[in-house]
Each structure stands twice: as structure tokens, then as C-alpha cells.
């Protein structure tokens, strides 16, 4: 107490405000894979085993098509999906799933491979705005409190982007007043930064085609940088200027391939992983040089899912989705495979303290320890009935997950 009283009032107020912001952020899941885009639930030490009948179902509701994940901010759950010929952003009340507002726009996107025609990228909430990136490349900004459309850019038309295999799926990242997207256009428009309040272009960088991987922000060389896993490989960009800080090619020789997993960063070490005969690579970035720590197939080759990290251990689904996958742990720095499970359906993985939550394509939820020694399932429950590819969201002890037509809200722990 005496320490607090000895501080200047302005400093104390700033410190309290910072703590309150941190607490609010810890309770939110405002973008793809959580507050830090790393698939880690902040501020929670563990998850206990589920009840015999599975986690308590608080509410459920029908939803439209798409693979976009839900996000949570305050008392709102935001869902980006498609009904008919419209891509829709819908705000739901977190306590009961009742609609607060809905907005949207027309779309003509059609998937050439027979997958769903709905959006793939996940909404991003930042400073009272919601940003979405539709399957046909429409980047839109909405007001969080009302759903009012503030600006929109047809990036595929503006930057002459080729359609690609599965449409636009990379969730943009918002850094300060920059909305940075893996657009995939020619003439230096591989990655484009837009002004967050107006949608005007701020800078463009690289000639890389778009991938399905969502970028992260990492501190490289003492400053924040946008880390992209594009169609061609690694591109690390200065957030304010778009200067290319680091670049490393890492992709399959086959044209019929995708890069979809989100990068993982530990300090200045960056990890990329892909399937299609590509494999994984760990790199140390320093002083403008890329040092390869290890690379190759057979360690943790991830298809459309993304890994999570616990210290220097990475966990993820190894192998092609259509052939069945192994869930694995590997050492980030050495590339050693620590253990490998029997084959599982594909899925996503989230770390909650010392536990892992695996949401399988079959709609089954598995609970396991985040262990370097072994993989043992501590609990399992069927929480969805249809094909489940969208990543879940976690906030306030609740889990929000969707399959092809249903969104559920479950109680997993007491906040």
C-alpha cells in the first residue's frame, strides 16, 4: 500500500487503466486465434475434465455457410457468414445468443471445388470497428455498436487478383491505424496496408500471391513487424512503411498446394509449416539475415490447421486432412518429434494454460495435457453434429464453436 501511495497520481491512474485494459482484453477473443493470434487463452491456468455429459450447453442457434470463426468482444459475439447471395456480419448477445444487429452486402463468390461459398476469414475487432475480408476479396469496415458500414474496398477488382483455389481466406491484421491484408495482387500489391478509418491505401509490398494463412505481429529486431506466410513463403514487413525486412521462400513445388497455417514466433524465431510435400522450417531472424535452424518434411507438416506453442514445444496436426492426421509435439528449436498420436480426424488446437483443447472435424472436443512427454486424452465430448472446420473462440469461461449450420456456446470453466 505504501508503494502505491508514494507514486504520482497520474502514474497510478495510468497503471490502473492499463490493468483494466489488460483485464478486458483477457476476457475477449477479438480476432482469429485470440488476442495474440497464437491460439492461447490468456489468464487461465487449466481446464478441468468435462462432466460425464460434456460441457454445459448454454445456447445454440442456426448459422449460414462459411468457415469464418466467431469472435467475442465484451458482451457481443460476432459471426461472419453467408445466407443466400449475401455475406453477413451478425452481432449476438453473448449471454443468450439473441441478435443485436445484422448487416451485409451482396456477393457472387462460388467455390470451384464444391466447398462452401461462405466467407473463410475471421472478423477483427479493433477500437470500436469490425473488419471483415470476404471470400471474393471484399474488405469492409463496420461500426461495432451498430453494424453501420464505414468503408469497403473490392481488393480483387482494384488490385487485379486471381481468384485462386478457395477464395480469400487470410484474416487481415490491424496494427495501430493500419489494416494489413494478404491481398495477392501484382505490381507490388501482394500485401497491402489500408488506413483503418478510411480504407485508403497506405502502402503495398511484395509480388507474392495470397495464401490462406493469417499474419501475426512479432517483435523482430526490437520493433513490431507483420509476419506473413504468403503463397511464396515468409515475408516480414515494417508495419508503418511496408519495408521488407526479411524474406524466405518456403512453398511446395506443386502448383496445386496451399499455405494455410498461421506462423508461430518465439522471440526472433519464426516457424512455418505446410503440407503438400513442403514440411516445416524454423528460422532465426536477426540483423537482416535469415538463419535456418532446421527444415524438412516429417516433423510437423500441417494442412489447414495452425500450431500452438507452450514454451519451446509446438503442438499440431501432422499430415493431409483427407488422409487422416497424427497429433504431434515437436521441439521448436531442434525440430525433434517428441511424440505422435494415432491417427485422428483433422481439427484445430487451442492451449488453455497447461491443457490443450482439440476440436475435431467430426465435432468432437478432446481435452489433453500440453505435455512434452506423452499425449493422453483426459476427456472428450461430442459438441457439434456436422463438419467442423471453423476455429473456436474462448472468452469468459465460454467456448463458441460452429459447424456447417450451428453455432453453440458452452461453459468450460468459471472465469
mmCIF file of N, CA and C in Angstrom, residues 105-184:
data_model
loop_
_atom_site.group_PDB
_atom_site.id
_atom_site.type_symbol
_atom_site.label_atom_id
_atom_site.label_comp_id
_atom_site.label_asym_id
_atom_site.label_seq_id
_atom_site.Cartn_x
_atom_site.Cartn_y
_atom_site.Cartn_z
ATOM 1 N N UNK A 105 -23.719 -7.482 -47.371
ATOM 2 C CA UNK A 105 -23.612 -6.976 -48.731
ATOM 3 C C UNK A 105 -23.728 -8.156 -49.687
ATOM 4 N N UNK A 106 -23.996 -7.873 -50.955
ATOM 5 C CA UNK A 106 -24.149 -8.905 -51.974
ATOM 6 C C UNK A 106 -22.797 -9.518 -52.339
ATOM 7 N N UNK A 107 -22.811 -10.807 -52.657
ATOM 8 C CA UNK A 107 -21.602 -11.487 -53.116
ATOM 9 C C UNK A 107 -21.961 -12.474 -54.215
ATOM 10 N N UNK A 108 -21.026 -12.689 -55.133
ATOM 11 C CA UNK A 108 -21.228 -13.664 -56.207
ATOM 12 C C UNK A 108 -20.202 -14.782 -56.123
ATOM 13 N N UNK A 109 -19.469 -14.885 -55.011
ATOM 14 C CA UNK A 109 -18.413 -15.889 -54.920
ATOM 15 C C UNK A 109 -18.984 -17.301 -55.053
ATOM 16 N N UNK A 110 -18.298 -18.134 -55.838
ATOM 17 C CA UNK A 110 -18.646 -19.537 -55.965
ATOM 18 C C UNK A 110 -17.379 -20.363 -55.873
ATOM 19 N N UNK A 111 -17.371 -21.354 -54.986
ATOM 20 C CA UNK A 111 -16.210 -22.204 -54.809
ATOM 21 C C UNK A 111 -16.129 -23.216 -55.948
ATOM 22 N N UNK A 112 -14.971 -23.266 -56.603
ATOM 23 C CA UNK A 112 -14.809 -24.125 -57.775
ATOM 24 C C UNK A 112 -14.633 -25.595 -57.428
ATOM 25 N N UNK A 113 -14.404 -25.898 -56.150
ATOM 26 C CA UNK A 113 -14.124 -27.272 -55.748
ATOM 27 C C UNK A 113 -15.270 -27.887 -54.930
ATOM 28 N N UNK A 114 -16.403 -27.189 -54.883
ATOM 29 C CA UNK A 114 -17.572 -27.739 -54.216
ATOM 30 C C UNK A 114 -17.611 -27.537 -52.723
ATOM 31 N N UNK A 115 -16.676 -26.744 -52.177
ATOM 32 C CA UNK A 115 -16.748 -26.420 -50.755
ATOM 33 C C UNK A 115 -17.768 -25.304 -50.540
ATOM 34 N N UNK A 116 -17.962 -24.907 -49.306
ATOM 35 C CA UNK A 116 -18.948 -23.877 -49.006
ATOM 36 C C UNK A 116 -18.572 -22.557 -49.678
ATOM 37 N N UNK A 117 -19.613 -21.776 -50.000
ATOM 38 C CA UNK A 117 -19.406 -20.494 -50.657
ATOM 39 C C UNK A 117 -19.318 -19.331 -49.671
ATOM 40 N N UNK A 118 -19.413 -19.614 -48.391
ATOM 41 C CA UNK A 118 -19.381 -18.571 -47.387
ATOM 42 C C UNK A 118 -17.979 -18.061 -47.112
ATOM 43 N N UNK A 119 -17.859 -17.020 -46.305
ATOM 44 C CA UNK A 119 -16.549 -16.427 -46.013
ATOM 45 C C UNK A 119 -15.647 -17.363 -45.230
ATOM 46 N N UNK A 120 -14.345 -17.182 -45.422
ATOM 47 C CA UNK A 120 -13.345 -18.000 -44.749
ATOM 48 C C UNK A 120 -12.615 -17.218 -43.656
ATOM 49 N N UNK A 121 -12.281 -15.962 -43.940
ATOM 50 C CA UNK A 121 -11.532 -15.139 -42.995
ATOM 51 C C UNK A 121 -12.408 -14.737 -41.812
ATOM 52 N N UNK A 122 -11.770 -14.497 -40.685
ATOM 53 C CA UNK A 122 -12.448 -14.198 -39.422
ATOM 54 C C UNK A 122 -12.511 -12.692 -39.191
ATOM 55 N N UNK A 123 -13.591 -12.167 -38.611
ATOM 56 C CA UNK A 123 -13.641 -10.731 -38.297
ATOM 57 C C UNK A 123 -12.527 -10.315 -37.336
ATOM 58 N N UNK A 124 -12.156 -9.042 -37.414
ATOM 59 C CA UNK A 124 -11.189 -8.449 -36.487
ATOM 60 C C UNK A 124 -11.853 -7.244 -35.840
ATOM 61 N N UNK A 125 -11.843 -7.193 -34.502
ATOM 62 C CA UNK A 125 -12.414 -6.069 -33.762
ATOM 63 C C UNK A 125 -11.280 -5.227 -33.220
ATOM 64 N N UNK A 126 -11.359 -3.911 -33.485
ATOM 65 C CA UNK A 126 -10.318 -3.010 -33.012
ATOM 66 C C UNK A 126 -10.871 -1.599 -32.884
ATOM 67 N N UNK A 127 -10.786 -1.029 -31.680
ATOM 68 C CA UNK A 127 -11.149 0.355 -31.416
ATOM 69 C C UNK A 127 -12.523 0.726 -31.964
ATOM 70 N N UNK A 128 -13.515 -0.091 -31.630
ATOM 71 C CA UNK A 128 -14.886 0.220 -31.993
ATOM 72 C C UNK A 128 -15.269 -0.080 -33.420
ATOM 73 N N UNK A 129 -14.392 -0.777 -34.145
ATOM 74 C CA UNK A 129 -14.701 -1.144 -35.525
ATOM 75 C C UNK A 129 -14.553 -2.649 -35.725
ATOM 76 N N UNK A 130 -15.266 -3.172 -36.721
ATOM 77 C CA UNK A 130 -15.176 -4.576 -37.112
ATOM 78 C C UNK A 130 -14.722 -4.624 -38.566
ATOM 79 N N UNK A 131 -13.672 -5.393 -38.833
ATOM 80 C CA UNK A 131 -13.140 -5.521 -40.187
ATOM 81 C C UNK A 131 -13.355 -6.954 -40.671
ATOM 82 N N UNK A 132 -13.866 -7.091 -41.888
ATOM 83 C CA UNK A 132 -14.078 -8.418 -42.470
ATOM 84 C C UNK A 132 -13.453 -8.473 -43.857
ATOM 85 N N UNK A 133 -13.086 -9.696 -44.277
ATOM 86 C CA UNK A 133 -12.476 -9.930 -45.583
ATOM 87 C C UNK A 133 -13.241 -11.079 -46.218
ATOM 88 N N UNK A 134 -14.106 -10.759 -47.178
ATOM 89 C CA UNK A 134 -14.992 -11.750 -47.766
ATOM 90 C C UNK A 134 -14.280 -12.707 -48.699
ATOM 91 N N UNK A 135 -14.959 -13.779 -49.069
ATOM 92 C CA UNK A 135 -14.367 -14.819 -49.909
ATOM 93 C C UNK A 135 -13.952 -14.290 -51.268
ATOM 94 N N UNK A 136 -14.619 -13.246 -51.773
ATOM 95 C CA UNK A 136 -14.274 -12.646 -53.063
ATOM 96 C C UNK A 136 -13.350 -11.445 -52.906
ATOM 97 N N UNK A 137 -12.767 -11.278 -51.712
ATOM 98 C CA UNK A 137 -11.783 -10.228 -51.507
ATOM 99 C C UNK A 137 -12.338 -8.874 -51.126
ATOM 100 N N UNK A 138 -13.591 -8.801 -50.674
ATOM 101 C CA UNK A 138 -14.166 -7.531 -50.241
ATOM 102 C C UNK A 138 -13.749 -7.241 -48.801
ATOM 103 N N UNK A 139 -12.960 -6.189 -48.629
ATOM 104 C CA UNK A 139 -12.510 -5.765 -47.305
ATOM 105 C C UNK A 139 -13.436 -4.655 -46.829
ATOM 106 N N UNK A 140 -14.073 -4.867 -45.675
ATOM 107 C CA UNK A 140 -15.116 -3.946 -45.211
ATOM 108 C C UNK A 140 -14.901 -3.599 -43.750
ATOM 109 N N UNK A 141 -15.254 -2.365 -43.408
ATOM 110 C CA UNK A 141 -15.185 -1.880 -42.029
ATOM 111 C C UNK A 141 -16.583 -1.490 -41.569
ATOM 112 N N UNK A 142 -16.994 -2.006 -40.402
ATOM 113 C CA UNK A 142 -18.302 -1.715 -39.826
ATOM 114 C C UNK A 142 -18.135 -1.102 -38.441
ATOM 115 N N UNK A 143 -19.122 -0.333 -38.022
ATOM 116 C CA UNK A 143 -19.159 0.185 -36.660
ATOM 117 C C UNK A 143 -19.572 -0.934 -35.720
ATOM 118 N N UNK A 144 -18.825 -1.132 -34.635
ATOM 119 C CA UNK A 144 -19.093 -2.230 -33.711
ATOM 120 C C UNK A 144 -20.433 -2.075 -33.009
ATOM 121 N N UNK A 145 -20.835 -0.857 -32.698
ATOM 122 C CA UNK A 145 -22.056 -0.668 -31.901
ATOM 123 C C UNK A 145 -23.341 -0.785 -32.709
ATOM 124 N N UNK A 146 -23.253 -0.610 -34.039
ATOM 125 C CA UNK A 146 -24.480 -0.569 -34.826
ATOM 126 C C UNK A 146 -24.462 -1.426 -36.084
ATOM 127 N N UNK A 147 -23.266 -1.793 -36.562
ATOM 128 C CA UNK A 147 -23.162 -2.512 -37.827
ATOM 129 C C UNK A 147 -23.149 -1.606 -39.037
ATOM 130 N N UNK A 148 -23.134 -0.295 -38.829
ATOM 131 C CA UNK A 148 -23.095 0.638 -39.954
ATOM 132 C C UNK A 148 -21.825 0.419 -40.779
ATOM 133 N N UNK A 149 -21.981 0.376 -42.095
ATOM 134 C CA UNK A 149 -20.833 0.215 -42.977
ATOM 135 C C UNK A 149 -20.090 1.542 -43.080
ATOM 136 N N UNK A 150 -18.784 1.522 -42.737
ATOM 137 C CA UNK A 150 -17.978 2.740 -42.734
ATOM 138 C C UNK A 150 -17.168 2.883 -44.014
ATOM 139 N N UNK A 151 -16.639 1.782 -44.542
ATOM 140 C CA UNK A 151 -15.961 1.812 -45.833
ATOM 141 C C UNK A 151 -15.800 0.387 -46.351
ATOM 142 N N UNK A 152 -15.535 0.261 -47.647
ATOM 143 C CA UNK A 152 -15.382 -1.054 -48.263
ATOM 144 C C UNK A 152 -14.463 -0.935 -49.478
ATOM 145 N N UNK A 153 -13.606 -1.949 -49.662
ATOM 146 C CA UNK A 153 -12.698 -1.996 -50.812
ATOM 147 C C UNK A 153 -12.812 -3.372 -51.467
ATOM 148 N N UNK A 154 -13.114 -3.389 -52.753
ATOM 149 C CA UNK A 154 -13.105 -4.633 -53.525
ATOM 150 C C UNK A 154 -11.663 -4.878 -53.950
ATOM 151 N N UNK A 155 -10.906 -5.577 -53.109
ATOM 152 C CA UNK A 155 -9.472 -5.722 -53.351
ATOM 153 C C UNK A 155 -9.175 -6.554 -54.592
ATOM 154 N N UNK A 156 -9.992 -7.553 -54.886
ATOM 155 C CA UNK A 156 -9.727 -8.381 -56.063
ATOM 156 C C UNK A 156 -9.882 -7.584 -57.354
ATOM 157 N N UNK A 157 -10.874 -6.713 -57.394
ATOM 158 C CA UNK A 157 -11.045 -5.884 -58.586
ATOM 159 C C UNK A 157 -9.989 -4.780 -58.638
ATOM 160 N N UNK A 158 -9.769 -4.110 -57.530
ATOM 161 C CA UNK A 158 -8.846 -2.977 -57.513
ATOM 162 C C UNK A 158 -7.415 -3.392 -57.829
ATOM 163 N N UNK A 159 -7.011 -4.571 -57.315
ATOM 164 C CA UNK A 159 -5.619 -4.993 -57.477
ATOM 165 C C UNK A 159 -5.450 -6.141 -58.460
ATOM 166 N N UNK A 160 -6.508 -6.449 -59.226
ATOM 167 C CA UNK A 160 -6.452 -7.461 -60.289
ATOM 168 C C UNK A 160 -5.950 -8.809 -59.755
ATOM 169 N N UNK A 161 -6.598 -9.278 -58.709
ATOM 170 C CA UNK A 161 -6.199 -10.517 -58.039
ATOM 171 C C UNK A 161 -6.850 -11.716 -58.731
ATOM 172 N N UNK A 162 -6.059 -12.747 -58.980
ATOM 173 C CA UNK A 162 -6.615 -14.001 -59.489
ATOM 174 C C UNK A 162 -7.414 -14.686 -58.388
ATOM 175 N N UNK A 163 -8.443 -15.412 -58.779
ATOM 176 C CA UNK A 163 -9.349 -16.000 -57.799
ATOM 177 C C UNK A 163 -8.663 -16.977 -56.863
ATOM 178 N N UNK A 164 -7.754 -17.785 -57.368
ATOM 179 C CA UNK A 164 -7.127 -18.797 -56.526
ATOM 180 C C UNK A 164 -8.036 -20.001 -56.340
ATOM 181 N N UNK A 165 -7.574 -20.953 -55.550
ATOM 182 C CA UNK A 165 -8.327 -22.196 -55.375
ATOM 183 C C UNK A 165 -9.578 -22.006 -54.515
ATOM 184 N N UNK A 166 -9.434 -21.343 -53.365
ATOM 185 C CA UNK A 166 -10.506 -21.344 -52.362
ATOM 186 C C UNK A 166 -10.910 -19.955 -51.890
ATOM 187 N N UNK A 167 -10.687 -18.932 -52.712
ATOM 188 C CA UNK A 167 -11.105 -17.595 -52.335
ATOM 189 C C UNK A 167 -10.189 -16.963 -51.299
ATOM 190 N N UNK A 168 -10.520 -15.756 -50.884
ATOM 191 C CA UNK A 168 -9.738 -15.038 -49.877
ATOM 192 C C UNK A 168 -10.016 -15.642 -48.509
ATOM 193 N N UNK A 169 -8.957 -16.078 -47.818
ATOM 194 C CA UNK A 169 -9.144 -16.747 -46.523
ATOM 195 C C UNK A 169 -8.223 -16.223 -45.438
ATOM 196 N N UNK A 170 -7.273 -15.367 -45.788
ATOM 197 C CA UNK A 170 -6.320 -14.845 -44.822
ATOM 198 C C UNK A 170 -6.950 -13.688 -44.054
ATOM 199 N N UNK A 171 -7.042 -13.826 -42.726
ATOM 200 C CA UNK A 171 -7.616 -12.762 -41.905
ATOM 201 C C UNK A 171 -6.621 -11.613 -41.787
ATOM 202 N N UNK A 172 -7.002 -10.391 -42.211
ATOM 203 C CA UNK A 172 -6.090 -9.248 -42.077
ATOM 204 C C UNK A 172 -5.721 -8.999 -40.625
ATOM 205 N N UNK A 173 -4.629 -8.275 -40.421
ATOM 206 C CA UNK A 173 -4.209 -7.904 -39.077
ATOM 207 C C UNK A 173 -4.300 -6.392 -38.955
ATOM 208 N N UNK A 174 -4.774 -5.910 -37.796
ATOM 209 C CA UNK A 174 -4.897 -4.477 -37.536
ATOM 210 C C UNK A 174 -3.816 -4.075 -36.545
ATOM 211 N N UNK A 175 -2.965 -3.135 -36.958
ATOM 212 C CA UNK A 175 -1.872 -2.651 -36.129
ATOM 213 C C UNK A 175 -1.941 -1.132 -36.111
ATOM 214 N N UNK A 176 -2.297 -0.548 -34.973
ATOM 215 C CA UNK A 176 -2.450 0.897 -34.922
ATOM 216 C C UNK A 176 -3.513 1.344 -35.890
ATOM 217 N N UNK A 177 -3.147 2.208 -36.820
ATOM 218 C CA UNK A 177 -4.099 2.696 -37.819
ATOM 219 C C UNK A 177 -3.907 2.025 -39.173
ATOM 220 N N UNK A 178 -3.365 0.804 -39.157
ATOM 221 C CA UNK A 178 -3.147 0.058 -40.384
ATOM 222 C C UNK A 178 -3.956 -1.246 -40.376
ATOM 223 N N UNK A 179 -4.686 -1.498 -41.453
ATOM 224 C CA UNK A 179 -5.301 -2.796 -41.695
ATOM 225 C C UNK A 179 -4.481 -3.442 -42.801
ATOM 226 N N UNK A 180 -3.754 -4.510 -42.470
ATOM 227 C CA UNK A 180 -2.786 -5.077 -43.393
ATOM 228 C C UNK A 180 -3.296 -6.439 -43.864
ATOM 229 N N UNK A 181 -3.421 -6.577 -45.182
ATOM 230 C CA UNK A 181 -4.054 -7.772 -45.749
ATOM 231 C C UNK A 181 -3.169 -8.433 -46.785
ATOM 232 N N UNK A 182 -3.201 -9.772 -46.805
ATOM 233 C CA UNK A 182 -2.523 -10.569 -47.816
ATOM 234 C C UNK A 182 -3.426 -10.594 -49.054
ATOM 235 N N UNK A 183 -3.351 -9.537 -49.856
ATOM 236 C CA UNK A 183 -4.250 -9.356 -50.987
ATOM 237 C C UNK A 183 -3.884 -10.272 -52.150
ATOM 238 N N UNK A 184 -2.573 -10.344 -52.473
ATOM 239 C CA UNK A 184 -2.140 -11.235 -53.538
ATOM 240 C C UNK A 184 -2.186 -10.647 -54.929
#
